[in-house]
GROMACS .gro file of C-alpha atoms in nm:
model
  275
    1UNK     CA    1  -0.005   3.513   3.132
    2UNK     CA    2  -0.217   3.396   2.840
    3UNK     CA    3  -0.107   3.091   2.646
    4UNK     CA    4  -0.134   3.141   2.270
    5UNK     CA    5  -0.200   2.818   2.085
    6UNK     CA    6  -0.070   2.793   1.730
    7UNK     CA    7  -0.275   2.601   1.478
    8UNK     CA    8  -0.074   2.309   1.342
    9UNK     CA    9  -0.140   2.191   0.988
   10UNK     CA   10  -0.034   1.846   0.866
   11UNK     CA   11   0.081   1.859   0.505
   12UNK     CA   12   0.088   1.563   0.266
   13UNK     CA   13   0.327   1.572  -0.028
   14UNK     CA   14   0.296   1.341  -0.328
   15UNK     CA   15   0.635   1.314  -0.494
   16UNK     CA   16   0.809   1.161  -0.794
   17UNK     CA   17   1.180   1.156  -0.863
   18UNK     CA   18   1.456   1.019  -1.079
   19UNK     CA   19   1.683   0.848  -0.827
   20UNK     CA   20   1.991   0.843  -1.051
   21UNK     CA   21   2.149   1.151  -0.897
   22UNK     CA   22   2.059   1.083  -0.533
   23UNK     CA   23   2.221   0.884  -0.252
   24UNK     CA   24   1.875   0.758  -0.159
   25UNK     CA   25   1.588   0.927   0.021
   26UNK     CA   26   1.723   0.975   0.372
   27UNK     CA   27   1.916   1.288   0.465
   28UNK     CA   28   2.291   1.215   0.499
   29UNK     CA   29   2.571   1.463   0.578
   30UNK     CA   30   2.768   1.561   0.271
   31UNK     CA   31   2.551   1.361   0.030
   32UNK     CA   32   2.277   1.465  -0.210
   33UNK     CA   33   1.949   1.305  -0.105
   34UNK     CA   34   1.582   1.348  -0.195
   35UNK     CA   35   1.489   1.439   0.162
   36UNK     CA   36   1.770   1.692   0.185
   37UNK     CA   37   1.676   1.865  -0.142
   38UNK     CA   38   1.305   1.877  -0.057
   39UNK     CA   39   1.358   2.007   0.296
   40UNK     CA   40   1.587   2.279   0.164
   41UNK     CA   41   1.329   2.383  -0.096
   42UNK     CA   42   1.049   2.378   0.162
   43UNK     CA   43   1.250   2.592   0.403
   44UNK     CA   44   1.306   2.845   0.127
   45UNK     CA   45   0.935   2.862   0.039
   46UNK     CA   46   0.820   2.865   0.403
   47UNK     CA   47   1.048   3.147   0.514
   48UNK     CA   48   1.309   2.934   0.688
   49UNK     CA   49   1.069   2.701   0.870
   50UNK     CA   50   1.234   2.387   1.010
   51UNK     CA   51   1.082   2.098   0.813
   52UNK     CA   52   1.133   1.732   0.904
   53UNK     CA   53   0.977   1.506   0.643
   54UNK     CA   54   0.828   1.167   0.733
   55UNK     CA   55   0.829   0.937   0.431
   56UNK     CA   56   0.614   0.638   0.345
   57UNK     CA   57   0.907   0.428   0.226
   58UNK     CA   58   1.276   0.509   0.216
   59UNK     CA   59   1.438   0.438  -0.119
   60UNK     CA   60   1.804   0.348  -0.168
   61UNK     CA   61   2.056   0.522  -0.391
   62UNK     CA   62   1.954   0.503  -0.756
   63UNK     CA   63   1.595   0.392  -0.692
   64UNK     CA   64   1.319   0.596  -0.857
   65UNK     CA   65   0.971   0.692  -0.734
   66UNK     CA   66   0.647   0.750  -0.922
   67UNK     CA   67   0.422   0.786  -0.617
   68UNK     CA   68   0.621   0.857  -0.302
   69UNK     CA   69   0.434   1.018  -0.010
   70UNK     CA   70   0.577   1.234   0.270
   71UNK     CA   71   0.424   1.438   0.549
   72UNK     CA   72   0.525   1.717   0.786
   73UNK     CA   73   0.372   1.954   1.040
   74UNK     CA   74   0.351   2.330   0.998
   75UNK     CA   75   0.253   2.594   1.254
   76UNK     CA   76   0.052   2.787   0.996
   77UNK     CA   77  -0.142   2.733   0.679
   78UNK     CA   78   0.081   2.665   0.378
   79UNK     CA   79   0.087   2.883   0.065
   80UNK     CA   80  -0.205   2.824  -0.169
   81UNK     CA   81   0.010   2.654  -0.433
   82UNK     CA   82   0.282   2.494  -0.224
   83UNK     CA   83   0.368   2.229  -0.484
   84UNK     CA   84   0.433   2.484  -0.757
   85UNK     CA   85   0.637   2.700  -0.520
   86UNK     CA   86   0.858   2.409  -0.410
   87UNK     CA   87   0.910   2.292  -0.767
   88UNK     CA   88   1.015   2.642  -0.872
   89UNK     CA   89   1.309   2.644  -0.628
   90UNK     CA   90   1.388   2.270  -0.612
   91UNK     CA   91   1.596   2.055  -0.849
   92UNK     CA   92   1.451   1.926  -1.175
   93UNK     CA   93   1.496   1.557  -1.090
   94UNK     CA   94   1.238   1.566  -0.809
   95UNK     CA   95   0.883   1.698  -0.836
   96UNK     CA   96   0.606   1.753  -0.585
   97UNK     CA   97   0.298   1.650  -0.782
   98UNK     CA   98   0.054   1.754  -0.505
   99UNK     CA   99   0.065   1.927  -0.167
  100UNK     CA  100  -0.251   1.902   0.042
  101UNK     CA  101  -0.363   1.958   0.399
  102UNK     CA  102  -0.416   1.614   0.551
  103UNK     CA  103  -0.618   1.502   0.850
  104UNK     CA  104  -0.475   1.598   1.187
  105UNK     CA  105  -0.201   1.356   1.288
  106UNK     CA  106  -0.157   1.205   0.941
  107UNK     CA  107   0.173   1.018   0.926
  108UNK     CA  108   0.290   0.912   0.580
  109UNK     CA  109   0.479   0.610   0.711
  110UNK     CA  110   0.269   0.488   1.003
  111UNK     CA  111  -0.069   0.529   0.830
  112UNK     CA  112   0.027   0.350   0.509
  113UNK     CA  113  -0.154   0.020   0.463
  114UNK     CA  114   0.049  -0.103   0.164
  115UNK     CA  115   0.325  -0.002  -0.073
  116UNK     CA  116   0.363  -0.100  -0.437
  117UNK     CA  117   0.687  -0.128  -0.629
  118UNK     CA  118   0.769  -0.220  -0.985
  119UNK     CA  119   1.092  -0.349  -1.136
  120UNK     CA  120   1.164  -0.321  -1.508
  121UNK     CA  121   1.371  -0.578  -1.701
  122UNK     CA  122   1.464  -0.525  -2.066
  123UNK     CA  123   1.502  -0.871  -2.222
  124UNK     CA  124   1.693  -0.806  -2.543
  125UNK     CA  125   2.010  -0.910  -2.724
  126UNK     CA  126   2.138  -0.554  -2.724
  127UNK     CA  127   2.099  -0.269  -2.474
  128UNK     CA  128   1.879   0.034  -2.535
  129UNK     CA  129   2.016   0.385  -2.483
  130UNK     CA  130   1.657   0.492  -2.407
  131UNK     CA  131   1.640   0.253  -2.111
  132UNK     CA  132   1.986   0.320  -1.971
  133UNK     CA  133   1.938   0.394  -1.603
  134UNK     CA  134   1.569   0.302  -1.628
  135UNK     CA  135   1.563  -0.077  -1.663
  136UNK     CA  136   1.789  -0.376  -1.606
  137UNK     CA  137   1.923  -0.501  -1.940
  138UNK     CA  138   1.902  -0.882  -1.950
  139UNK     CA  139   2.059  -1.038  -2.266
  140UNK     CA  140   2.051  -1.396  -2.129
  141UNK     CA  141   1.794  -1.675  -2.186
  142UNK     CA  142   1.478  -1.612  -1.986
  143UNK     CA  143   1.188  -1.848  -1.916
  144UNK     CA  144   0.886  -1.628  -1.856
  145UNK     CA  145   0.673  -1.908  -1.714
  146UNK     CA  146   0.934  -1.955  -1.439
  147UNK     CA  147   0.907  -1.588  -1.346
  148UNK     CA  148   0.529  -1.622  -1.332
  149UNK     CA  149   0.556  -1.925  -1.104
  150UNK     CA  150   0.793  -1.739  -0.869
  151UNK     CA  151   0.557  -1.443  -0.853
  152UNK     CA  152   0.261  -1.669  -0.771
  153UNK     CA  153   0.461  -1.827  -0.489
  154UNK     CA  154   0.515  -1.487  -0.329
  155UNK     CA  155   0.150  -1.407  -0.261
  156UNK     CA  156   0.068  -1.455   0.107
  157UNK     CA  157   0.271  -1.421   0.426
  158UNK     CA  158   0.634  -1.538   0.423
  159UNK     CA  159   0.963  -1.496   0.606
  160UNK     CA  160   1.186  -1.284   0.381
  161UNK     CA  161   1.508  -1.310   0.583
  162UNK     CA  162   1.688  -1.435   0.270
  163UNK     CA  163   1.593  -1.121   0.079
  164UNK     CA  164   1.744  -0.846   0.295
  165UNK     CA  165   2.105  -0.778   0.404
  166UNK     CA  166   2.236  -0.984   0.693
  167UNK     CA  167   2.339  -0.669   0.879
  168UNK     CA  168   2.001  -0.505   0.931
  169UNK     CA  169   1.793  -0.306   1.175
  170UNK     CA  170   1.485  -0.514   1.096
  171UNK     CA  171   1.346  -0.717   1.384
  172UNK     CA  172   1.049  -0.864   1.196
  173UNK     CA  173   1.103  -1.049   0.869
  174UNK     CA  174   0.750  -1.165   0.791
  175UNK     CA  175   0.578  -0.965   0.518
  176UNK     CA  176   0.233  -0.997   0.362
  177UNK     CA  177   0.239  -0.990  -0.018
  178UNK     CA  178  -0.094  -0.885  -0.166
  179UNK     CA  179   0.004  -0.889  -0.533
  180UNK     CA  180   0.298  -1.017  -0.736
  181UNK     CA  181   0.292  -1.061  -1.112
  182UNK     CA  182   0.505  -1.008  -1.419
  183UNK     CA  183   0.363  -0.801  -1.704
  184UNK     CA  184   0.519  -0.812  -2.051
  185UNK     CA  185   0.501  -0.588  -2.353
  186UNK     CA  186   0.695  -0.482  -2.657
  187UNK     CA  187   0.910  -0.173  -2.619
  188UNK     CA  188   0.948  -0.050  -2.975
  189UNK     CA  189   1.250   0.169  -3.038
  190UNK     CA  190   1.216   0.378  -3.356
  191UNK     CA  191   1.464   0.318  -3.634
  192UNK     CA  192   1.682   0.609  -3.748
  193UNK     CA  193   1.453   0.890  -3.859
  194UNK     CA  194   1.147   0.707  -3.727
  195UNK     CA  195   1.027   0.972  -3.482
  196UNK     CA  196   0.977   0.958  -3.105
  197UNK     CA  197   0.992   0.676  -2.856
  198UNK     CA  198   0.675   0.466  -2.838
  199UNK     CA  199   0.535   0.147  -2.689
  200UNK     CA  200   0.308  -0.044  -2.921
  201UNK     CA  201   0.210  -0.388  -3.046
  202UNK     CA  202   0.184  -0.274  -3.407
  203UNK     CA  203   0.451  -0.368  -3.664
  204UNK     CA  204   0.674  -0.104  -3.813
  205UNK     CA  205   1.036  -0.001  -3.876
  206UNK     CA  206   1.143  -0.069  -3.517
  207UNK     CA  207   1.390  -0.279  -3.324
  208UNK     CA  208   1.149  -0.476  -3.102
  209UNK     CA  209   1.248  -0.549  -2.742
  210UNK     CA  210   1.068  -0.730  -2.461
  211UNK     CA  211   1.004  -0.531  -2.142
  212UNK     CA  212   0.911  -0.728  -1.833
  213UNK     CA  213   0.776  -0.549  -1.527
  214UNK     CA  214   0.740  -0.710  -1.186
  215UNK     CA  215   0.445  -0.552  -1.004
  216UNK     CA  216   0.451  -0.622  -0.631
  217UNK     CA  217   0.241  -0.490  -0.340
  218UNK     CA  218   0.295  -0.567   0.028
  219UNK     CA  219   0.213  -0.432   0.371
  220UNK     CA  220   0.577  -0.323   0.398
  221UNK     CA  221   0.915  -0.399   0.243
  222UNK     CA  222   1.260  -0.452   0.386
  223UNK     CA  223   1.577  -0.298   0.252
  224UNK     CA  224   1.677  -0.443  -0.088
  225UNK     CA  225   1.387  -0.690  -0.068
  226UNK     CA  226   1.246  -0.637  -0.416
  227UNK     CA  227   1.591  -0.621  -0.576
  228UNK     CA  228   1.701  -0.951  -0.419
  229UNK     CA  229   1.371  -1.109  -0.518
  230UNK     CA  230   1.428  -1.002  -0.879
  231UNK     CA  231   1.787  -1.127  -0.880
  232UNK     CA  232   1.675  -1.465  -0.743
  233UNK     CA  233   1.377  -1.491  -0.981
  234UNK     CA  234   1.613  -1.434  -1.273
  235UNK     CA  235   1.824  -1.724  -1.145
  236UNK     CA  236   1.516  -1.945  -1.168
  237UNK     CA  237   1.420  -1.809  -1.510
  238UNK     CA  238   1.774  -1.877  -1.635
  239UNK     CA  239   1.781  -2.234  -1.504
  240UNK     CA  240   2.041  -2.169  -1.234
  241UNK     CA  241   1.802  -2.270  -0.955
  242UNK     CA  242   1.463  -2.440  -0.935
  243UNK     CA  243   1.121  -2.311  -0.834
  244UNK     CA  244   1.129  -2.547  -0.536
  245UNK     CA  245   1.456  -2.390  -0.421
  246UNK     CA  246   1.301  -2.045  -0.456
  247UNK     CA  247   0.999  -2.148  -0.248
  248UNK     CA  248   1.230  -2.285   0.024
  249UNK     CA  249   1.391  -1.941   0.054
  250UNK     CA  250   1.053  -1.800   0.163
  251UNK     CA  251   1.071  -2.000   0.487
  252UNK     CA  252   1.339  -1.791   0.653
  253UNK     CA  253   1.657  -1.906   0.479
  254UNK     CA  254   1.972  -1.695   0.542
  255UNK     CA  255   2.066  -1.418   0.299
  256UNK     CA  256   2.356  -1.607   0.131
  257UNK     CA  257   2.110  -1.872   0.010
  258UNK     CA  258   1.930  -1.625  -0.220
  259UNK     CA  259   2.052  -1.468  -0.543
  260UNK     CA  260   2.232  -1.146  -0.626
  261UNK     CA  261   2.080  -0.805  -0.558
  262UNK     CA  262   1.951  -0.661  -0.885
  263UNK     CA  263   2.076  -0.307  -0.959
  264UNK     CA  264   1.875  -0.015  -0.824
  265UNK     CA  265   1.800   0.164  -1.152
  266UNK     CA  266   1.525  -0.081  -1.250
  267UNK     CA  267   1.328  -0.025  -0.929
  268UNK     CA  268   1.045   0.226  -0.881
  269UNK     CA  269   0.824   0.299  -0.580
  270UNK     CA  270   0.496   0.304  -0.770
  271UNK     CA  271   0.240   0.403  -0.507
  272UNK     CA  272   0.141   0.405  -0.140
  273UNK     CA  273  -0.208   0.318  -0.016
  274UNK     CA  274  -0.395   0.449   0.287
  275UNK     CA  275  -0.728   0.371   0.448
   0.00000   0.00000   0.00000
Protein backbone atom coordinates (compact mmCIF):
# COMPACT_ATOMS: atom_id res chain seq x y z
CA UNK A 1 0.00 0.00 0.00
CA UNK A 2 1.39 3.39 -0.96
CA UNK A 3 1.27 6.20 1.56
CA UNK A 4 0.09 9.48 0.03
CA UNK A 5 1.55 12.50 1.78
CA UNK A 6 -0.53 15.67 1.75
CA UNK A 7 1.29 18.98 1.53
CA UNK A 8 0.52 21.08 4.60
CA UNK A 9 0.51 24.86 4.26
CA UNK A 10 0.83 27.16 7.28
CA UNK A 11 -1.31 30.26 6.86
CA UNK A 12 -0.76 33.57 8.64
CA UNK A 13 -3.71 35.92 9.08
CA UNK A 14 -3.33 39.59 9.98
CA UNK A 15 -6.54 40.77 11.59
CA UNK A 16 -8.22 43.87 12.96
CA UNK A 17 -11.51 44.05 14.82
CA UNK A 18 -13.85 46.19 16.84
CA UNK A 19 -14.18 44.25 20.09
CA UNK A 20 -17.41 45.92 21.21
CA UNK A 21 -19.66 43.12 19.99
CA UNK A 22 -17.46 40.17 20.99
CA UNK A 23 -17.03 38.16 24.19
CA UNK A 24 -13.29 38.24 23.59
CA UNK A 25 -11.11 36.32 21.16
CA UNK A 26 -11.36 32.75 22.42
CA UNK A 27 -14.11 30.45 21.19
CA UNK A 28 -16.80 29.93 23.88
CA UNK A 29 -20.02 27.89 23.60
CA UNK A 30 -23.06 30.07 23.08
CA UNK A 31 -21.09 33.32 22.89
CA UNK A 32 -20.03 35.47 19.95
CA UNK A 33 -16.24 35.55 19.74
CA UNK A 34 -13.65 36.69 17.19
CA UNK A 35 -12.19 33.19 16.89
CA UNK A 36 -15.62 31.64 16.43
CA UNK A 37 -16.64 34.09 13.69
CA UNK A 38 -13.34 33.74 11.82
CA UNK A 39 -13.27 29.95 11.99
CA UNK A 40 -16.84 29.81 10.69
CA UNK A 41 -15.97 32.13 7.79
CA UNK A 42 -12.81 30.14 7.00
CA UNK A 43 -14.72 26.86 7.00
CA UNK A 44 -17.20 28.34 4.55
CA UNK A 45 -14.46 29.55 2.19
CA UNK A 46 -12.39 26.37 2.49
CA UNK A 47 -15.24 23.98 1.76
CA UNK A 48 -15.89 22.87 5.31
CA UNK A 49 -12.27 22.40 6.37
CA UNK A 50 -11.76 22.13 10.14
CA UNK A 51 -9.79 25.23 11.12
CA UNK A 52 -8.26 25.74 14.56
CA UNK A 53 -6.74 29.20 14.86
CA UNK A 54 -3.66 29.87 17.01
CA UNK A 55 -3.56 33.52 18.07
CA UNK A 56 -0.66 35.74 19.09
CA UNK A 57 -2.52 37.25 22.03
CA UNK A 58 -5.99 36.55 23.35
CA UNK A 59 -8.05 39.67 23.91
CA UNK A 60 -10.85 39.99 26.47
CA UNK A 61 -14.44 41.04 25.85
CA UNK A 62 -14.64 44.58 24.50
CA UNK A 63 -10.94 44.89 23.62
CA UNK A 64 -10.08 45.96 20.07
CA UNK A 65 -7.24 44.92 17.76
CA UNK A 66 -5.38 46.83 15.06
CA UNK A 67 -2.73 44.20 14.35
CA UNK A 68 -3.73 40.79 15.68
CA UNK A 69 -2.01 37.75 14.15
CA UNK A 70 -3.31 34.17 13.91
CA UNK A 71 -2.11 31.04 12.18
CA UNK A 72 -3.49 27.67 11.12
CA UNK A 73 -2.51 24.64 9.06
CA UNK A 74 -4.19 23.60 5.82
CA UNK A 75 -3.78 20.36 3.84
CA UNK A 76 -3.80 22.24 0.54
CA UNK A 77 -2.91 25.60 -0.90
CA UNK A 78 -5.39 28.32 0.06
CA UNK A 79 -7.41 30.33 -2.47
CA UNK A 80 -5.44 33.08 -4.18
CA UNK A 81 -7.27 35.87 -2.35
CA UNK A 82 -8.16 34.22 0.94
CA UNK A 83 -8.47 37.50 2.85
CA UNK A 84 -11.02 38.94 0.44
CA UNK A 85 -12.98 35.67 0.42
CA UNK A 86 -13.14 35.50 4.23
CA UNK A 87 -14.15 39.15 4.51
CA UNK A 88 -16.95 38.62 2.00
CA UNK A 89 -18.66 36.01 4.20
CA UNK A 90 -17.55 37.20 7.66
CA UNK A 91 -19.04 39.92 9.89
CA UNK A 92 -18.25 43.58 9.29
CA UNK A 93 -16.67 44.17 12.71
CA UNK A 94 -13.69 41.90 11.99
CA UNK A 95 -11.43 42.10 8.95
CA UNK A 96 -8.59 39.95 7.68
CA UNK A 97 -6.16 42.54 6.33
CA UNK A 98 -3.74 39.93 4.91
CA UNK A 99 -3.58 36.16 4.47
CA UNK A 100 -0.19 34.76 3.51
CA UNK A 101 1.61 31.42 3.39
CA UNK A 102 4.09 31.43 6.27
CA UNK A 103 7.21 29.39 6.86
CA UNK A 104 6.63 25.75 7.74
CA UNK A 105 5.77 25.41 11.41
CA UNK A 106 5.02 29.10 11.96
CA UNK A 107 3.07 29.53 15.19
CA UNK A 108 1.51 32.95 15.76
CA UNK A 109 1.72 32.67 19.54
CA UNK A 110 4.94 30.74 20.15
CA UNK A 111 7.03 32.60 17.55
CA UNK A 112 6.05 36.10 18.67
CA UNK A 113 8.93 38.02 20.23
CA UNK A 114 6.87 40.97 21.52
CA UNK A 115 3.37 42.39 21.58
CA UNK A 116 2.38 46.04 21.61
CA UNK A 117 -0.80 47.48 23.08
CA UNK A 118 -2.16 50.99 23.32
CA UNK A 119 -4.73 52.45 25.70
CA UNK A 120 -6.61 55.64 24.89
CA UNK A 121 -7.77 58.13 27.55
CA UNK A 122 -9.91 61.14 26.68
CA UNK A 123 -9.14 63.85 29.25
CA UNK A 124 -12.02 66.28 28.92
CA UNK A 125 -14.75 67.93 30.99
CA UNK A 126 -17.44 66.39 28.82
CA UNK A 127 -17.64 63.06 26.97
CA UNK A 128 -17.39 62.74 23.21
CA UNK A 129 -19.97 60.73 21.26
CA UNK A 130 -17.24 60.09 18.68
CA UNK A 131 -15.08 58.34 21.27
CA UNK A 132 -17.84 56.35 22.96
CA UNK A 133 -16.63 52.76 23.08
CA UNK A 134 -13.21 53.82 21.76
CA UNK A 135 -11.54 55.60 24.68
CA UNK A 136 -11.87 55.94 28.44
CA UNK A 137 -13.46 59.30 29.29
CA UNK A 138 -11.58 60.89 32.21
CA UNK A 139 -13.14 64.17 33.47
CA UNK A 140 -11.02 64.31 36.66
CA UNK A 141 -7.78 66.24 37.36
CA UNK A 142 -4.81 64.57 35.68
CA UNK A 143 -1.09 65.21 36.19
CA UNK A 144 0.60 64.21 32.96
CA UNK A 145 4.10 64.27 34.44
CA UNK A 146 2.99 61.60 36.94
CA UNK A 147 1.82 59.38 34.09
CA UNK A 148 5.17 59.87 32.37
CA UNK A 149 7.04 58.91 35.54
CA UNK A 150 4.95 55.74 35.94
CA UNK A 151 5.61 54.76 32.33
CA UNK A 152 9.36 55.27 32.77
CA UNK A 153 9.30 53.04 35.85
CA UNK A 154 7.78 50.20 33.83
CA UNK A 155 10.67 49.74 31.40
CA UNK A 156 12.72 46.67 32.31
CA UNK A 157 11.87 43.36 33.96
CA UNK A 158 9.37 43.37 36.84
CA UNK A 159 7.01 41.11 38.76
CA UNK A 160 3.47 42.06 37.66
CA UNK A 161 1.54 39.89 40.13
CA UNK A 162 -0.36 43.01 41.29
CA UNK A 163 -1.60 43.66 37.76
CA UNK A 164 -3.44 40.44 36.93
CA UNK A 165 -6.43 38.71 38.61
CA UNK A 166 -5.67 36.69 41.72
CA UNK A 167 -7.40 33.65 40.23
CA UNK A 168 -5.18 32.98 37.24
CA UNK A 169 -3.59 30.25 35.16
CA UNK A 170 -0.32 32.18 34.96
CA UNK A 171 2.67 30.50 36.60
CA UNK A 172 5.23 33.17 35.69
CA UNK A 173 4.60 36.80 36.61
CA UNK A 174 7.84 38.42 35.44
CA UNK A 175 7.51 40.36 32.20
CA UNK A 176 10.04 42.36 30.19
CA UNK A 177 8.78 45.80 29.18
CA UNK A 178 10.61 47.18 26.15
CA UNK A 179 8.67 50.42 25.76
CA UNK A 180 6.18 52.39 27.83
CA UNK A 181 5.26 56.00 27.17
CA UNK A 182 2.29 58.33 27.09
CA UNK A 183 1.65 60.32 23.92
CA UNK A 184 -0.68 63.33 23.94
CA UNK A 185 -2.50 65.26 21.26
CA UNK A 186 -5.54 67.37 20.66
CA UNK A 187 -8.63 65.56 19.44
CA UNK A 188 -10.62 68.28 17.72
CA UNK A 189 -14.32 67.63 17.43
CA UNK A 190 -15.99 69.77 14.73
CA UNK A 191 -18.65 72.22 15.83
CA UNK A 192 -22.15 71.86 14.36
CA UNK A 193 -21.87 72.10 10.59
CA UNK A 194 -18.08 71.99 10.76
CA UNK A 195 -17.52 68.88 8.63
CA UNK A 196 -15.87 65.56 9.46
CA UNK A 197 -13.93 64.35 12.45
CA UNK A 198 -10.27 65.41 12.47
CA UNK A 199 -7.19 65.45 14.67
CA UNK A 200 -5.14 68.60 14.37
CA UNK A 201 -3.15 71.20 16.28
CA UNK A 202 -4.57 74.09 14.28
CA UNK A 203 -7.16 76.46 15.80
CA UNK A 204 -10.68 76.51 14.50
CA UNK A 205 -14.38 76.22 15.45
CA UNK A 206 -13.84 73.06 17.51
CA UNK A 207 -14.33 71.78 21.02
CA UNK A 208 -10.73 70.82 21.89
CA UNK A 209 -10.11 67.69 23.94
CA UNK A 210 -6.90 66.05 25.16
CA UNK A 211 -6.29 62.46 24.06
CA UNK A 212 -3.66 60.51 25.95
CA UNK A 213 -2.40 57.20 24.58
CA UNK A 214 -0.30 54.75 26.58
CA UNK A 215 2.00 52.86 24.19
CA UNK A 216 3.43 49.71 25.76
CA UNK A 217 5.48 46.82 24.34
CA UNK A 218 6.52 43.68 26.20
CA UNK A 219 7.65 40.13 25.58
CA UNK A 220 4.21 38.99 26.73
CA UNK A 221 1.26 40.26 28.75
CA UNK A 222 -0.93 38.72 31.41
CA UNK A 223 -4.70 38.93 31.52
CA UNK A 224 -5.92 42.47 32.34
CA UNK A 225 -2.31 43.61 32.81
CA UNK A 226 -2.46 46.77 30.72
CA UNK A 227 -5.90 47.73 32.03
CA UNK A 228 -4.83 47.42 35.68
CA UNK A 229 -1.66 49.36 34.91
CA UNK A 230 -3.75 52.17 33.41
CA UNK A 231 -6.17 52.20 36.34
CA UNK A 232 -3.26 52.40 38.80
CA UNK A 233 -1.41 55.05 36.79
CA UNK A 234 -4.54 57.20 36.84
CA UNK A 235 -4.58 56.87 40.63
CA UNK A 236 -1.06 58.33 40.69
CA UNK A 237 -1.95 61.06 38.19
CA UNK A 238 -4.97 62.00 40.32
CA UNK A 239 -3.00 62.17 43.55
CA UNK A 240 -4.62 59.11 45.14
CA UNK A 241 -1.30 57.26 45.40
CA UNK A 242 2.37 58.17 44.99
CA UNK A 243 4.94 57.20 42.38
CA UNK A 244 6.87 55.37 45.09
CA UNK A 245 3.79 53.30 45.89
CA UNK A 246 3.40 52.48 42.20
CA UNK A 247 7.03 51.37 41.95
CA UNK A 248 6.58 49.12 44.99
CA UNK A 249 3.75 47.31 43.18
CA UNK A 250 6.27 46.21 40.52
CA UNK A 251 8.04 43.99 43.07
CA UNK A 252 5.36 41.33 43.27
CA UNK A 253 2.70 42.95 45.44
CA UNK A 254 -0.69 41.15 45.61
CA UNK A 255 -3.50 42.19 43.26
CA UNK A 256 -5.58 44.07 45.89
CA UNK A 257 -2.69 46.51 46.38
CA UNK A 258 -3.03 47.90 42.83
CA UNK A 259 -5.77 50.09 41.39
CA UNK A 260 -9.00 49.37 39.56
CA UNK A 261 -9.08 47.64 36.18
CA UNK A 262 -9.68 50.24 33.48
CA UNK A 263 -12.58 49.39 31.12
CA UNK A 264 -11.82 47.30 28.04
CA UNK A 265 -13.03 49.70 25.35
CA UNK A 266 -9.92 51.90 25.58
CA UNK A 267 -7.54 49.00 24.91
CA UNK A 268 -6.18 47.96 21.50
CA UNK A 269 -3.74 45.22 20.52
CA UNK A 270 -1.62 47.36 18.22
CA UNK A 271 0.88 44.91 16.74
CA UNK A 272 2.84 41.68 17.15
CA UNK A 273 6.53 41.33 16.29
CA UNK A 274 8.43 38.29 15.03
CA UNK A 275 12.06 37.56 14.28
